[in-house]
Short mmCIF file of C-alpha atoms in Angstrom, two decimals:
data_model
loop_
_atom_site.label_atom_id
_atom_site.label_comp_id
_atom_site.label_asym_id
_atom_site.label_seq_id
_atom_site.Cartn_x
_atom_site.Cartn_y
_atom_site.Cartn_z
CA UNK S 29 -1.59 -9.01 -12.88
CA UNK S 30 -1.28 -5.61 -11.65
CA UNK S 31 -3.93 -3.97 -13.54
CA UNK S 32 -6.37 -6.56 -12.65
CA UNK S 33 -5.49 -5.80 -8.70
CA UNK S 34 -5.94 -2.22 -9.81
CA UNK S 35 -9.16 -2.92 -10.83
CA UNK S 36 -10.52 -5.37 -7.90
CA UNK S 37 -9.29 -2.57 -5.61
CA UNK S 38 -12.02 -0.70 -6.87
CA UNK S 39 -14.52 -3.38 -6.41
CA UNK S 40 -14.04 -3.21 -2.76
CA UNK S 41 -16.90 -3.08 -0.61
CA UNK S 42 -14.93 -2.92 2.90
CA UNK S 43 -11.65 -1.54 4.32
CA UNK S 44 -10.35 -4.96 4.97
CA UNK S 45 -10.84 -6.37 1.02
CA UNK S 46 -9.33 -3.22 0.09
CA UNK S 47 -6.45 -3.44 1.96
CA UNK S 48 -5.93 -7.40 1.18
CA UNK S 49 -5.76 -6.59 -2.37
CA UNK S 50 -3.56 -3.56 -2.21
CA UNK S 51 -0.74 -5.25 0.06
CA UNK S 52 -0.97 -8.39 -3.03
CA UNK S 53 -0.63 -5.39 -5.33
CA UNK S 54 2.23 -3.98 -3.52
CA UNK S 55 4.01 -7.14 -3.08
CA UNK S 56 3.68 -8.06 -6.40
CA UNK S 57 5.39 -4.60 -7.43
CA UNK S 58 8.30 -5.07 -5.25
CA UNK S 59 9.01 -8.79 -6.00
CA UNK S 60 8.84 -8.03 -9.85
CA UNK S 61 11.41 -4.56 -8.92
CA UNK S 62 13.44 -6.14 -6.45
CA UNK S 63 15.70 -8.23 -9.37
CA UNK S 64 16.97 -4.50 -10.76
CA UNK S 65 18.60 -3.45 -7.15
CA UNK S 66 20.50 -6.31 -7.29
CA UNK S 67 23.99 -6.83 -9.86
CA UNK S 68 23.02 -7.14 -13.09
CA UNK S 69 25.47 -10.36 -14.25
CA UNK S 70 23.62 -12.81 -15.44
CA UNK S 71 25.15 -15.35 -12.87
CA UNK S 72 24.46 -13.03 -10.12
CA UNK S 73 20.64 -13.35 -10.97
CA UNK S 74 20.89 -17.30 -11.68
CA UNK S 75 22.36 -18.16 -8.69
CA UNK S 76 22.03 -15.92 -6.02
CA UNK S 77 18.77 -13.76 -7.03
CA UNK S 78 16.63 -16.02 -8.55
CA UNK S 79 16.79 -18.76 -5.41
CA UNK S 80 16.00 -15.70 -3.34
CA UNK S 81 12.50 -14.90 -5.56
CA UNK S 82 11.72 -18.36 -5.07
CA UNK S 83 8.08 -18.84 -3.39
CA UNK S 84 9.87 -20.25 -0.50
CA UNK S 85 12.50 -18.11 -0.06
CA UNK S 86 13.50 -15.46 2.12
CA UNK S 87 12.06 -12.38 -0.03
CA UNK S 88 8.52 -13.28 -0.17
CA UNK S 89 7.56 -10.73 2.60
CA UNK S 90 6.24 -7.80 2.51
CA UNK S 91 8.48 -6.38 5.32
CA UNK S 92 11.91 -8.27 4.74
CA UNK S 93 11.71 -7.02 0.83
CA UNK S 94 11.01 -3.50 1.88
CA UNK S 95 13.83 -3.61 4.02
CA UNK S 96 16.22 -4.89 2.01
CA UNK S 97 15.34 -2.02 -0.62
CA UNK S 98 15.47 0.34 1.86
CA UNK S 99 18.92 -0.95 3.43
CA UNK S 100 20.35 -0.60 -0.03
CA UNK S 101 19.79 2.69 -0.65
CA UNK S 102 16.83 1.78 -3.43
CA UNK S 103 13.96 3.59 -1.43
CA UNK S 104 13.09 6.31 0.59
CA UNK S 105 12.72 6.68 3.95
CA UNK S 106 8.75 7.84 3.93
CA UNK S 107 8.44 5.00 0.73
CA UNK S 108 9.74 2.06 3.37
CA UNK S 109 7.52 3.44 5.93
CA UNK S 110 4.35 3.46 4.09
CA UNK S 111 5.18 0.29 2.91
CA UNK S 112 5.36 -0.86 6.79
CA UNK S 113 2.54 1.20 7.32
CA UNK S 114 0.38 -1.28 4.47
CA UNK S 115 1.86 -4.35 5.92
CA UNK S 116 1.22 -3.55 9.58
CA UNK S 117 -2.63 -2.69 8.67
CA UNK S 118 -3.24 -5.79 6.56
CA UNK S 119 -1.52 -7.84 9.71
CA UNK S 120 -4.52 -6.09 11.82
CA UNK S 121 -7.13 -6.90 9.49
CA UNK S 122 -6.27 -10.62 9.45
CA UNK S 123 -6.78 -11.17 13.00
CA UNK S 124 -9.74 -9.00 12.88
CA UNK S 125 -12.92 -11.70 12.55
CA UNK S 126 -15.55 -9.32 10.96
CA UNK S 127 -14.25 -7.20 7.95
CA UNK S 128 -13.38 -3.42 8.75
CA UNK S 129 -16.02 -0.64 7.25
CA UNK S 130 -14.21 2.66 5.17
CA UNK S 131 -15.14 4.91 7.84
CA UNK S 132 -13.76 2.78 11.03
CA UNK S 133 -11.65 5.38 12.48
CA UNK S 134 -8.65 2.40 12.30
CA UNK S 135 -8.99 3.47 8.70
CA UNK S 136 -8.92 7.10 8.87
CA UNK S 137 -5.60 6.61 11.35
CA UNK S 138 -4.41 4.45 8.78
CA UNK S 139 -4.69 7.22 6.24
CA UNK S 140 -3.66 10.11 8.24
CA UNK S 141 -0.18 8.29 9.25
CA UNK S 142 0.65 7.80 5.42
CA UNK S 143 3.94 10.03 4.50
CA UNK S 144 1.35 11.16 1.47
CA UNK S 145 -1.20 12.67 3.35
CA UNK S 146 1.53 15.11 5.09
CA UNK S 147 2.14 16.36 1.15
CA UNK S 148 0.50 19.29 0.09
CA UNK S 149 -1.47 16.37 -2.37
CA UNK S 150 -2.31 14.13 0.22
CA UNK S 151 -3.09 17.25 2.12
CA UNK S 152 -6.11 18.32 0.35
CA UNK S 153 -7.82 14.99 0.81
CA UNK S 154 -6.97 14.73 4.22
CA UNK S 155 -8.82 17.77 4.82
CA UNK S 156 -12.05 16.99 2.60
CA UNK S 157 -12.31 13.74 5.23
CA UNK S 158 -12.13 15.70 8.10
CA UNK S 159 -14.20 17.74 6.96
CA UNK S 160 -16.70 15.07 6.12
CA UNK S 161 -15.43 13.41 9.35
CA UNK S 162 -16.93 15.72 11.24
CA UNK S 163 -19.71 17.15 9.60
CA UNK S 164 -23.42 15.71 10.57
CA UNK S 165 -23.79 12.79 8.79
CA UNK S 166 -27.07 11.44 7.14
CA UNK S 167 -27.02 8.21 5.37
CA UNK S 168 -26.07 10.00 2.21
CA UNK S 169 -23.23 11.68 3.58
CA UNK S 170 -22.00 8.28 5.18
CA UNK S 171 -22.08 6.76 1.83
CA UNK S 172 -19.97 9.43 0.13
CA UNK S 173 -17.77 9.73 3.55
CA UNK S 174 -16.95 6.12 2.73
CA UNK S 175 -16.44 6.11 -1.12
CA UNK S 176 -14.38 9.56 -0.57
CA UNK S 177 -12.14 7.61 2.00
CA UNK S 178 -11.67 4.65 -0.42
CA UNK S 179 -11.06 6.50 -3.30
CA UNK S 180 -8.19 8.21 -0.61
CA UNK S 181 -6.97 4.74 -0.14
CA UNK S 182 -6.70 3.89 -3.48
CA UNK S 183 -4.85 7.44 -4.85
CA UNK S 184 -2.59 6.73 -1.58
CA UNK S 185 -1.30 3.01 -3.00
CA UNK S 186 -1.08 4.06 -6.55
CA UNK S 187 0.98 7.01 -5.04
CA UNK S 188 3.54 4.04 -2.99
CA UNK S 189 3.78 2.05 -6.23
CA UNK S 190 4.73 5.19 -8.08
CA UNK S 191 7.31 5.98 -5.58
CA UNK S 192 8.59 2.47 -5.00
CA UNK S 193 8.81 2.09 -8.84
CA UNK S 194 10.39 5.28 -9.71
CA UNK S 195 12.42 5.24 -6.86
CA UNK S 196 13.90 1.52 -7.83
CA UNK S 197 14.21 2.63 -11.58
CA UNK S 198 16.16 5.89 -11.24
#
């Protein structure tokens, strides 16, 4: 399931598909981690875990499993607040009625707040947008200001699922 998310993330044509499928992609990665920061007894996971998975129960958010990681010790600090940071942007583009373009400048906020782009990594791209950003733009330019800004996006999730995962595992 996660590879195929992977790859619909890069069949994206707006900033509001993109982030749809990247908070189902990072949802999906913490619901299928969340089991390991729990006891491992096999009773535990029968009867106490396993209710809490359910589709119903109280772990199918975003938010509440992110802060039960984080209130365990399982993740970071900057890992729960990107996390929040995903959650709170796909909340905004729900109640948005038109879909959200790559270069909205909700987007480039969006981007600029992650933990990543204060890393000397996350950095470098920041810079190459703002330097796009504010360049004069032709309808080329636009078009590779937008794909620059989505592949950004998309370096910036598989960057929170590496975290969350290696974070969880070690």
């Amino acid at each position: 399931m996660q590879d195929e998310l992977l790859d619909a993330l890069e069949e994206c044509e707006s900033a509001s598909s993109f982030i749809r499928v990247s908070h189902k992609l990072i949802n999906a990665t913490l619901r299928q981690l969340l089991p390991r920061v729990f006891v491992q007894d096999e009773l535990v996971m029968e009867y106490a875990v396993t209710p809490l998975l359910k589709e119903d129960g109280p772990l199918v958010k975003m938010d509440v499993t992110s802060k039960l990681m984080f209130a365990m010790g399982k993740i970071s600090l900057e890992t729960y607040a990107d996390i929040g940071l995903f959650d709170q942007m796909y909340q905004y583009v729900c109640a948005q009625a038109e879909d959200i373009p790559f270069d909205d400048v909700v987007v480039y906020d969006f981007i600029n707040n992650q933990s990543s782009s204060s890393k000397s990594e996350g950095r470098i791209y920041l810079d190459s947008i703002n330097q796009m950003k504010f360049s004069s733009f032709d309808s080329f330019s636009e078009a590779r200001y937008q794909s620059l800004i989505k592949t950004v996006l998309k370096l910036f999730c598989e960057n929170l699922l590496d975290n969350v995962e290696s974070e969880i595992l070690s």
